[in-house]
XYZ file of C-alpha atoms in Angstrom:
654
model
C 79.696 -41.663 8.263
C 82.440 -39.157 9.268
C 84.382 -39.509 6.017
C 81.212 -39.332 3.966
C 80.576 -35.968 5.813
C 83.940 -34.863 5.271
C 83.797 -35.553 1.471
C 80.327 -33.752 1.381
C 81.804 -30.699 3.133
C 84.954 -30.659 0.748
C 82.815 -30.923 -2.235
C 80.583 -28.023 -1.204
C 83.958 -25.992 -0.429
C 85.075 -27.083 -4.038
C 81.818 -25.800 -5.484
C 81.775 -22.537 -3.840
C 85.514 -22.045 -4.673
C 84.659 -22.946 -8.397
C 81.751 -20.422 -8.419
C 84.047 -17.884 -7.029
C 86.756 -18.397 -9.584
C 84.164 -18.457 -12.212
C 82.890 -15.295 -10.806
C 86.480 -13.605 -10.737
C 87.214 -14.906 -14.186
C 83.776 -13.230 -15.545
C 84.578 -9.943 -13.493
C 88.248 -9.685 -14.784
C 88.177 -11.123 -18.094
C 84.654 -10.803 -19.711
C 83.435 -7.685 -17.604
C 86.777 -6.419 -16.624
C 86.617 -3.356 -19.311
C 83.242 -2.268 -18.154
C 84.125 -2.209 -14.219
C 87.292 -0.695 -14.753
C 85.403 2.204 -16.714
C 82.806 2.426 -13.817
C 85.785 2.693 -11.119
C 87.361 5.440 -13.380
C 84.051 7.228 -13.776
C 83.789 7.331 -10.005
C 86.991 9.232 -9.730
C 85.420 11.702 -12.431
C 83.455 14.768 -12.015
C 81.998 17.551 -14.139
C 82.497 21.004 -14.123
C 80.211 23.695 -15.926
C 81.833 26.624 -17.664
C 79.910 29.943 -17.810
C 78.620 31.189 -20.978
C 78.929 34.875 -21.723
C 75.620 36.943 -22.408
C 75.410 38.598 -25.608
C 76.102 42.362 -25.885
C 73.412 44.958 -26.738
C 74.760 47.510 -29.210
C 73.478 50.745 -30.951
C 72.469 50.675 -34.817
C 76.226 51.074 -35.822
C 77.780 48.485 -33.774
C 80.197 50.964 -32.703
C 78.696 51.745 -29.248
C 78.111 48.784 -26.585
C 75.224 49.560 -24.282
C 75.581 46.306 -22.316
C 78.035 43.484 -21.937
C 79.163 40.837 -19.585
C 82.258 41.217 -17.746
C 84.309 38.206 -16.183
C 83.851 38.207 -12.241
C 83.767 35.488 -9.538
C 80.986 34.788 -6.890
C 81.522 33.738 -3.421
C 79.293 30.713 -2.830
C 78.398 28.647 0.097
C 76.911 25.196 0.114
C 73.012 24.891 0.833
C 73.573 22.375 3.354
C 76.130 24.296 5.314
C 73.702 27.489 5.186
C 70.930 25.485 6.632
C 73.267 23.719 8.977
C 71.888 20.351 7.884
C 72.867 17.761 10.476
C 73.262 14.932 8.189
C 75.574 16.866 5.976
C 77.458 18.027 8.803
C 77.842 14.676 10.076
C 79.157 13.461 6.826
C 81.688 16.203 6.598
C 83.074 15.221 10.064
C 83.203 11.606 8.958
C 85.444 12.668 5.798
C 87.552 14.874 8.185
C 88.195 11.980 10.515
C 89.232 9.646 7.509
C 91.302 12.375 5.956
C 93.026 13.510 9.186
C 93.124 10.262 10.934
C 91.583 11.483 14.267
C 88.558 10.419 16.306
C 84.835 11.583 15.364
C 85.005 14.013 18.530
C 88.307 15.635 17.169
C 86.919 15.744 13.659
C 83.923 17.544 15.069
C 86.360 20.077 16.681
C 87.993 20.626 13.354
C 84.823 21.281 11.392
C 83.498 23.700 14.071
C 86.976 25.710 13.336
C 86.679 25.478 9.683
C 82.824 26.709 9.879
C 84.098 29.827 12.016
C 86.817 30.781 9.368
C 84.223 30.084 6.737
C 81.939 32.711 8.191
C 84.846 34.980 8.953
C 85.961 35.072 5.339
C 82.050 35.631 4.054
C 81.353 38.342 6.604
C 84.324 40.363 6.075
C 83.441 40.471 2.269
C 79.918 41.272 3.000
C 80.693 44.312 5.344
C 83.181 45.490 2.679
C 80.346 45.510 0.074
C 77.424 46.523 2.190
C 75.781 43.099 1.615
C 72.723 42.256 3.923
C 74.224 38.619 4.671
C 71.171 37.453 6.669
C 68.605 38.760 3.916
C 70.697 37.116 1.170
C 70.668 33.738 2.955
C 67.113 34.071 3.728
C 66.417 34.761 0.210
C 68.325 31.737 -1.057
C 66.657 29.393 1.327
C 63.157 30.795 0.256
C 63.990 30.317 -3.361
C 65.085 26.615 -2.711
C 62.211 25.812 -0.582
C 59.893 27.044 -3.076
C 61.699 24.941 -5.789
C 61.201 21.962 -3.438
C 57.639 22.842 -2.522
C 55.160 19.687 -3.290
C 58.093 17.125 -3.322
C 58.827 14.577 -1.076
C 62.375 14.273 -2.082
C 65.626 16.387 -1.990
C 66.037 18.698 -5.134
C 69.618 19.369 -6.894
C 69.421 22.750 -5.493
C 69.900 21.543 -1.896
C 73.301 19.882 -2.905
C 74.710 22.938 -4.693
C 76.736 25.858 -3.616
C 74.696 29.328 -3.856
C 76.392 32.764 -4.314
C 76.217 35.053 -1.326
C 78.383 37.825 -2.430
C 78.202 38.449 -6.027
C 80.462 39.937 -8.935
C 83.792 39.990 -6.924
C 86.873 41.445 -9.048
C 89.808 39.512 -10.561
C 92.032 41.068 -7.713
C 89.696 40.070 -4.969
C 89.032 36.707 -5.989
C 93.068 36.044 -6.344
C 93.495 37.516 -2.802
C 90.604 35.087 -1.404
C 91.722 31.827 -3.078
C 94.168 30.821 -0.473
C 91.816 31.636 2.453
C 89.760 28.786 1.143
C 92.039 26.460 2.855
C 90.670 25.635 6.213
C 87.167 26.557 5.491
C 84.281 24.308 4.745
C 81.252 24.621 2.279
C 82.939 27.699 0.801
C 83.630 27.945 -3.225
C 84.619 30.666 -5.582
C 82.611 30.435 -9.009
C 83.781 32.085 -11.943
C 80.755 33.881 -13.615
C 79.899 37.151 -15.485
C 78.142 40.510 -14.446
C 76.464 42.863 -16.634
C 77.740 46.360 -17.123
C 76.657 49.251 -19.022
C 79.252 51.706 -20.219
C 76.780 54.652 -20.795
C 75.168 54.350 -17.537
C 71.503 55.698 -17.710
C 71.467 56.363 -21.528
C 68.492 54.314 -22.961
C 68.045 52.673 -19.582
C 64.379 51.843 -20.269
C 64.892 50.567 -23.640
C 67.961 48.376 -22.479
C 66.359 47.070 -19.338
C 67.744 44.906 -16.448
C 68.751 41.292 -15.952
C 67.963 39.721 -12.398
C 68.145 36.484 -10.666
C 65.904 33.400 -11.902
C 62.781 32.685 -9.759
C 61.387 29.255 -9.041
C 58.576 30.065 -11.641
C 61.530 30.604 -14.323
C 62.923 27.005 -13.427
C 59.615 25.531 -13.766
C 58.284 27.244 -17.108
C 61.784 27.397 -18.965
C 63.998 24.069 -17.889
C 63.971 21.299 -19.873
C 62.867 18.110 -18.309
C 64.243 14.373 -19.104
C 61.215 13.959 -21.736
C 62.520 17.181 -23.464
C 66.269 16.192 -23.461
C 67.280 12.610 -22.326
C 70.854 13.601 -21.614
C 71.240 14.815 -17.985
C 74.619 16.659 -19.142
C 72.909 18.659 -21.865
C 70.213 19.564 -19.377
C 72.390 20.878 -16.933
C 74.236 22.813 -19.689
C 71.050 24.469 -21.042
C 69.004 24.673 -17.998
C 68.602 27.762 -15.603
C 70.171 27.539 -12.132
C 69.195 29.348 -9.275
C 72.105 31.462 -9.167
C 71.634 32.411 -12.921
C 70.375 35.843 -14.273
C 67.744 36.227 -16.857
C 66.186 39.364 -18.687
C 63.624 41.034 -16.530
C 62.877 44.336 -18.300
C 63.265 46.196 -21.806
C 65.505 44.307 -24.544
C 67.294 42.038 -21.994
C 63.836 40.340 -21.435
C 62.673 40.615 -25.010
C 65.836 39.270 -26.488
C 66.363 36.587 -23.623
C 66.706 33.711 -26.131
C 69.075 35.423 -28.419
C 71.250 36.982 -25.724
C 71.624 34.002 -23.488
C 74.360 31.564 -24.053
C 74.653 27.850 -23.393
C 77.201 26.718 -20.750
C 80.232 24.406 -21.575
C 81.322 21.603 -19.489
C 84.598 19.996 -18.445
C 84.941 16.408 -17.548
C 87.972 15.822 -14.947
C 89.455 12.674 -13.400
C 90.988 12.635 -9.818
C 94.559 11.619 -9.841
C 96.257 11.837 -6.327
C 95.842 15.408 -5.263
C 95.246 16.885 -8.693
C 92.841 16.507 -11.708
C 93.251 15.656 -15.457
C 90.775 17.109 -18.122
C 89.341 14.448 -19.931
C 87.045 16.176 -22.238
C 86.037 19.862 -22.624
C 82.781 21.247 -24.412
C 83.325 24.872 -24.975
C 80.585 27.459 -23.798
C 78.290 28.809 -26.709
C 78.093 32.367 -25.939
C 75.054 34.548 -26.278
C 74.492 36.437 -29.632
C 74.633 40.119 -29.937
C 71.583 42.231 -30.294
C 71.554 45.495 -32.500
C 69.275 48.163 -31.562
C 67.902 50.667 -34.244
C 68.537 53.552 -31.898
C 71.077 56.229 -32.622
C 73.017 57.172 -29.438
C 73.493 60.705 -30.455
C 69.848 61.413 -30.793
C 69.168 59.722 -27.748
C 71.620 61.748 -25.673
C 70.141 64.955 -27.394
C 66.567 64.187 -26.469
C 67.602 63.470 -22.816
C 69.543 66.732 -22.749
C 66.886 68.685 -24.149
C 64.175 67.474 -21.705
C 66.709 67.949 -18.865
C 67.690 71.405 -19.892
C 63.891 72.308 -19.563
C 63.359 70.480 -16.383
C 60.637 68.641 -18.075
C 59.759 64.888 -17.428
C 58.244 63.385 -20.642
C 59.642 61.409 -23.636
C 60.791 61.906 -27.149
C 60.131 59.695 -29.999
C 61.836 59.659 -33.644
C 60.969 57.273 -36.234
C 62.445 56.476 -39.543
C 59.596 57.098 -42.150
C 60.562 54.782 -44.936
C 61.767 51.885 -42.735
C 59.653 52.459 -39.538
C 62.998 51.933 -37.309
C 63.030 53.913 -33.802
C 65.900 56.131 -33.987
C 65.315 57.704 -30.503
C 63.024 56.481 -27.706
C 63.855 58.839 -24.792
C 62.257 58.601 -21.415
C 62.947 61.194 -18.522
C 63.835 60.973 -15.663
C 66.266 58.162 -16.259
C 68.473 56.044 -13.862
C 71.902 54.323 -13.751
C 71.697 50.642 -14.870
C 74.914 50.130 -13.032
C 73.518 50.840 -9.783
C 70.038 49.625 -10.314
C 70.133 46.881 -7.709
C 71.764 49.135 -5.080
C 69.304 51.888 -5.764
C 66.194 49.858 -6.402
C 64.363 50.717 -3.315
C 65.026 54.423 -3.854
C 63.675 54.215 -7.557
C 60.790 51.985 -6.587
C 59.530 54.482 -3.715
C 59.828 57.506 -5.905
C 56.189 57.897 -6.780
C 56.346 61.743 -8.048
C 58.617 61.461 -10.850
C 58.582 57.589 -11.556
C 61.847 57.016 -12.846
C 61.309 53.178 -13.608
C 58.554 54.222 -15.969
C 59.068 53.856 -19.608
C 56.822 56.780 -20.790
C 57.433 56.481 -24.616
C 55.896 52.832 -24.689
C 54.409 52.211 -21.121
C 52.382 55.180 -20.255
C 48.954 56.266 -21.831
C 48.306 59.998 -22.442
C 45.374 61.901 -23.536
C 46.812 62.871 -27.168
C 45.104 66.243 -27.167
C 45.102 67.843 -30.473
C 47.497 65.412 -31.883
C 44.626 63.277 -32.682
C 43.076 65.829 -35.058
C 45.088 64.708 -38.342
C 43.616 61.134 -37.710
C 40.128 62.378 -36.976
C 40.220 64.406 -39.965
C 41.247 61.528 -42.114
C 38.383 59.227 -40.292
C 35.955 62.120 -41.143
C 36.832 62.323 -44.837
C 37.239 58.424 -45.192
C 33.519 57.843 -44.136
C 32.216 60.683 -45.741
C 31.132 62.618 -42.556
C 32.683 65.805 -43.939
C 34.631 66.747 -46.794
C 37.900 68.705 -47.214
C 35.767 71.786 -47.959
C 33.274 71.488 -45.230
C 33.202 74.413 -43.048
C 32.094 74.948 -39.249
C 31.738 78.186 -37.420
C 33.713 78.616 -34.189
C 32.313 81.311 -31.717
C 34.816 80.144 -29.101
C 32.150 76.926 -27.969
C 30.380 74.172 -29.623
C 27.025 76.044 -28.989
C 27.193 79.492 -27.971
C 24.297 79.189 -25.858
C 26.486 77.380 -23.367
C 29.710 79.149 -23.680
C 31.423 76.852 -20.626
C 30.632 73.608 -22.453
C 32.941 72.224 -24.995
C 34.795 75.358 -25.301
C 37.519 75.799 -27.922
C 41.004 77.077 -26.601
C 40.524 80.200 -28.260
C 37.701 81.790 -26.400
C 37.158 84.364 -28.866
C 36.745 81.911 -31.707
C 37.932 81.164 -35.142
C 35.016 81.964 -37.188
C 34.176 80.006 -40.280
C 37.091 77.432 -40.753
C 37.507 74.425 -43.425
C 39.773 71.618 -42.523
C 43.144 72.955 -43.515
C 42.409 76.197 -41.216
C 41.068 73.985 -38.693
C 44.176 71.971 -38.300
C 46.320 75.229 -38.645
C 44.616 76.860 -35.840
C 43.917 73.579 -34.020
C 40.142 74.917 -33.542
C 38.510 72.564 -31.049
C 35.002 73.439 -32.377
C 35.593 72.128 -35.626
C 36.627 68.870 -34.397
C 33.879 68.569 -31.848
C 31.724 68.550 -34.841
C 33.909 65.918 -36.687
C 33.769 63.889 -33.526
C 29.913 64.075 -33.158
C 29.268 63.138 -36.749
C 31.522 60.158 -36.627
C 30.331 58.807 -33.353
C 32.524 56.315 -31.312
C 31.818 53.396 -33.453
C 32.707 54.946 -36.846
C 36.021 56.561 -35.318
C 37.303 53.617 -33.611
C 38.036 51.460 -36.649
C 40.032 54.191 -38.242
C 42.192 54.707 -35.079
C 42.739 50.968 -34.793
C 43.995 50.808 -38.414
C 46.595 53.386 -37.313
C 47.406 51.035 -34.367
C 45.921 53.019 -31.475
C 44.123 50.111 -30.274
C 47.017 47.480 -30.210
C 50.441 47.150 -28.621
C 52.894 49.475 -30.364
C 54.662 46.626 -31.571
C 58.479 46.731 -30.715
C 58.079 43.422 -28.567
C 59.176 45.551 -25.296
C 57.468 44.034 -22.391
C 56.563 47.333 -20.952
C 54.339 48.068 -23.911
C 50.733 49.112 -23.214
C 48.006 49.047 -25.699
C 45.969 52.350 -26.274
C 42.594 53.005 -25.363
C 40.017 53.473 -28.086
C 36.388 53.601 -26.675
C 33.382 52.220 -28.594
C 29.646 52.298 -27.581
C 30.052 48.729 -26.275
C 33.134 49.746 -24.259
C 30.979 52.899 -22.791
C 27.967 50.547 -22.016
C 30.202 48.124 -20.053
C 31.452 50.836 -18.002
C 28.290 52.363 -17.257
C 28.794 55.489 -19.222
C 26.287 55.318 -22.040
C 24.729 58.754 -20.978
C 27.923 60.330 -22.180
C 28.257 58.989 -25.598
C 27.459 62.265 -27.680
C 29.658 64.280 -25.265
C 32.585 61.598 -25.470
C 32.356 61.589 -29.129
C 32.901 65.076 -29.277
C 35.846 65.250 -26.869
C 37.363 62.404 -28.721
C 37.349 64.727 -31.661
C 40.078 66.885 -29.867
C 42.007 63.793 -28.068
C 40.356 64.175 -24.716
C 38.074 62.086 -22.574
C 38.395 58.158 -22.630
C 41.000 57.893 -25.413
C 44.602 57.354 -24.573
C 47.618 56.205 -26.421
C 51.384 55.975 -25.830
C 53.865 58.537 -27.492
C 55.113 55.615 -29.860
C 51.344 55.200 -30.943
C 51.166 58.753 -31.548
C 54.454 59.101 -33.507
C 53.660 55.862 -35.470
C 50.473 57.316 -36.561
C 51.935 60.244 -37.956
C 54.762 58.081 -39.568
C 51.817 56.305 -41.445
C 50.420 59.613 -42.681
C 53.849 60.600 -43.794
C 54.356 57.309 -45.924
C 51.080 57.934 -47.722
C 48.987 55.699 -45.422
C 50.928 52.662 -45.314
C 51.233 51.226 -41.430
C 54.411 49.688 -40.229
C 54.763 48.539 -36.785
C 58.042 50.202 -35.489
C 60.976 48.085 -35.037
C 63.499 48.548 -32.294
C 65.967 45.624 -32.497
C 67.743 43.896 -35.667
C 67.894 40.556 -33.888
C 65.057 38.867 -31.995
C 62.098 41.195 -33.100
C 58.484 40.279 -33.330
C 57.170 39.698 -36.762
C 56.453 43.163 -38.334
C 52.914 44.342 -39.127
C 52.303 46.038 -42.481
C 49.238 46.997 -44.076
C 48.174 49.687 -46.724
C 45.231 51.779 -45.290
C 43.888 52.724 -48.705
C 43.421 56.213 -47.906
C 42.515 58.520 -50.500
C 45.424 60.455 -51.745
C 43.535 63.821 -51.916
C 42.468 63.222 -48.260
C 45.981 62.798 -47.339
C 47.156 65.865 -49.136
C 44.405 67.969 -47.380
C 45.688 66.727 -44.061
C 49.317 67.247 -44.727
C 48.795 70.758 -46.194
C 47.091 71.637 -42.844
C 49.884 70.194 -40.868
C 52.426 72.213 -43.051
C 50.546 75.233 -42.237
C 50.626 74.766 -38.549
C 54.628 75.106 -38.599
C 54.910 77.446 -41.678
C 52.198 80.104 -41.597
C 52.418 83.095 -39.711
C 50.214 83.154 -36.592
C 49.814 79.290 -36.610
C 50.434 77.399 -33.247
C 53.928 76.375 -34.197
C 55.156 79.262 -36.405
C 57.129 81.104 -33.757
C 58.863 77.863 -32.712
C 60.324 77.748 -35.959
C 60.547 81.155 -37.267
C 60.371 83.482 -34.327
C 62.829 86.063 -33.298
C 66.238 84.621 -32.608
C 65.452 81.253 -33.844
C 67.969 79.578 -36.214
C 66.074 78.455 -39.318
C 66.157 74.942 -40.154
C 67.192 74.212 -43.834
C 64.248 72.189 -44.682
C 60.522 72.435 -44.213
C 58.515 70.666 -41.212
C 55.053 69.431 -40.946
C 53.577 69.408 -37.588
C 50.801 69.493 -35.018
C 50.685 70.943 -31.709
C 48.552 69.467 -28.727
C 47.602 70.488 -25.384
C 45.738 67.703 -23.158
C 44.195 68.853 -19.916
C 44.455 65.982 -17.194
C 43.599 65.515 -13.610
C 46.286 66.521 -11.193
C 49.063 64.155 -10.276
C 48.155 62.672 -6.686
C 50.342 60.311 -4.641
C 49.407 57.916 -1.975
C 49.690 60.338 0.717
C 47.873 58.484 3.362
C 49.855 55.312 2.683
C 46.816 52.972 2.149
C 48.089 51.654 -1.201
C 45.301 53.440 -3.262
C 45.288 57.188 -4.966
C 41.908 58.779 -4.179
C 40.728 62.379 -4.292
C 41.685 62.419 -0.658
C 45.159 61.906 -1.344
C 47.711 65.209 -1.694
C 48.057 66.771 -5.073
C 51.968 66.593 -6.256
C 51.875 68.019 -9.886
C 49.191 69.881 -11.720
C 49.417 71.143 -15.275
C 48.822 69.883 -18.959
C 50.406 67.355 -21.017
C 51.923 69.247 -23.934
C 52.645 67.800 -27.377
C 54.361 68.360 -30.651
C 54.214 65.962 -33.439
C 55.077 65.780 -37.246
C 57.576 64.859 -39.749
C 60.222 66.058 -42.162
C 61.186 67.142 -44.620
C 57.636 68.225 -45.496
C 58.012 67.216 -49.205
C 59.750 64.029 -48.847
C 59.293 62.545 -45.135
C 62.312 60.598 -43.729
C 61.594 60.956 -40.111
C 58.537 61.419 -37.653
C 58.468 62.515 -34.218
C 56.663 62.898 -31.122
C 57.494 65.009 -27.973
C 55.370 65.198 -24.754
C 55.975 67.184 -21.824
C 54.237 66.304 -18.578
C 52.316 68.688 -15.972
C 53.469 72.086 -17.639
C 51.551 74.810 -16.169
C 52.323 77.687 -18.677
C 52.175 77.703 -22.326
C 51.002 75.069 -24.908
C 52.837 72.528 -27.186
C 54.005 75.170 -29.487
C 55.868 76.945 -26.843
C 57.151 74.178 -24.850
C 57.405 70.949 -26.928
C 58.151 72.330 -30.512
C 61.489 74.017 -29.825
C 62.716 70.482 -28.396
C 61.627 68.813 -31.750
C 63.103 71.511 -33.602
C 66.465 70.754 -32.256
C 66.166 67.140 -32.460
C 65.312 67.670 -36.414
C 68.302 69.761 -36.528
C 70.498 66.772 -35.455
C 68.773 64.693 -37.518
C 69.711 66.777 -40.495
C 73.242 66.910 -39.469
C 73.706 63.139 -39.009
C 72.250 62.397 -42.410
C 68.832 61.106 -41.644
C 66.920 63.631 -43.677
C 69.001 63.068 -46.997
């Protein structure tokens, strides 16, 4: 019995050894290469390579308006920032293994390294004026928003996050040796956005900013979109990435943004070996249609007069935006540091892109369009006359007045445009009514977004009877129609709307949506309005008289004493829009009411037109805010004159 048990036991042992030998043979001979590869991969890691964002350049490509410069971010591990107990214990165990010490000693070493880490970070924060607690709080808040609704850890909890951004190369080199003896601290190569011209075209260029949780949710690829995890990592936004937030930076995000590269590394002793490298695909450049010389001159002209407002210049043949000036400006290089000051400036609103993002009452600049609407619908002919005695109805001299209280007498269409007679266009507005005028204004683009694709764009406001009814203003229909005839009342448009409307007249009734960028622009809208050539000729002749006939509203700006004559003829239209005073939130309740303090009063002054008169090459609009003395001919027209002089010198009128 005993010998039998021994035999059974030895047999079982032999079977076990046979199985083990077979398994070892299987692992080493048949699957050896696979497991060797897995072991090697365990010693490998991946490193992402930053992609440079594309540049933004002017129309010539000669001047760079925005570009990336290499820099370094100082980063802290999220688990270190949040003092995660499990992570800290794991670090202590790693230290125990590396240093061959007890766990208690490893804990002391960890605390010493943590103190060194905070010392390095706090020193850099002090030197750069960084609010470190606020920065850390924002990082934690951002990661928690990403993690919200999930019962598992997200990748961002196991990554380093930048706490001090955009260190220069000298500082990064100096800091690198200090990383020894720290924990959770890393230097990451990246780029920062710089703007060589500071505030020039700041509203057009726009800004970049940190990605938000919503960006990660909306824009990032999932495994269903892209199965390769490394490819997703290269293409997806990370919490420390930047994204276009305003202006062309936002509009052309998909063109400007690049794709990260990657590097596969293998740990060999204390060093690493590069096994494979996929280079970064840098973002593409974007060329604006702007001419920086015109942009600079527009800013200088407005600032010289102490005005807030804007200047728009368009190429008539191509519809390209040559200048899109908004004043006041701000320095893009200091946007982050100055943001609170800029955002709290509620009087002059430096962050507002007036040319596309602020709607104004167009005033008398609407009259050429209302004239074409009246002619096109048959409400008037080019020979229709109305008598102006200073008001629409002489029995009520203080209602629907003309700017000329003495009256203009009997005027036909051309004379009414030349003299900017309000009474004439009260009649045109009333004959048309809101519902006949609206389709014409919409065909000129007033009811739509201007069309450049800039995120700041606002659509114009063109009232209809239905709009008035929905807003409880049906009792005002006849009066509103009269006011619309002179560009007052409900109707509003941005300066780009107004400039493009005049460009449409200048190119013979063909509407083109304006183009601002040569790469990444939205599809253009083009339509022939089918305007009768004789109607266009009558309106253009009236606009010619505005500038070139003695006594007309813009004559002195171009032919007055001491004015250097232009070597070409200009067609134009002055405008003075009466507006409510600008109030600021003086009681701090977050609303603007009639109880709040009046900050600025005055009129919105316009001068619009095109040149040369006989063969239009550029169209323009100048608007000045809250001017208390003089009209558009006295204040805005001289600015347009000097802009046209520069256009001629630069060859845009050839």
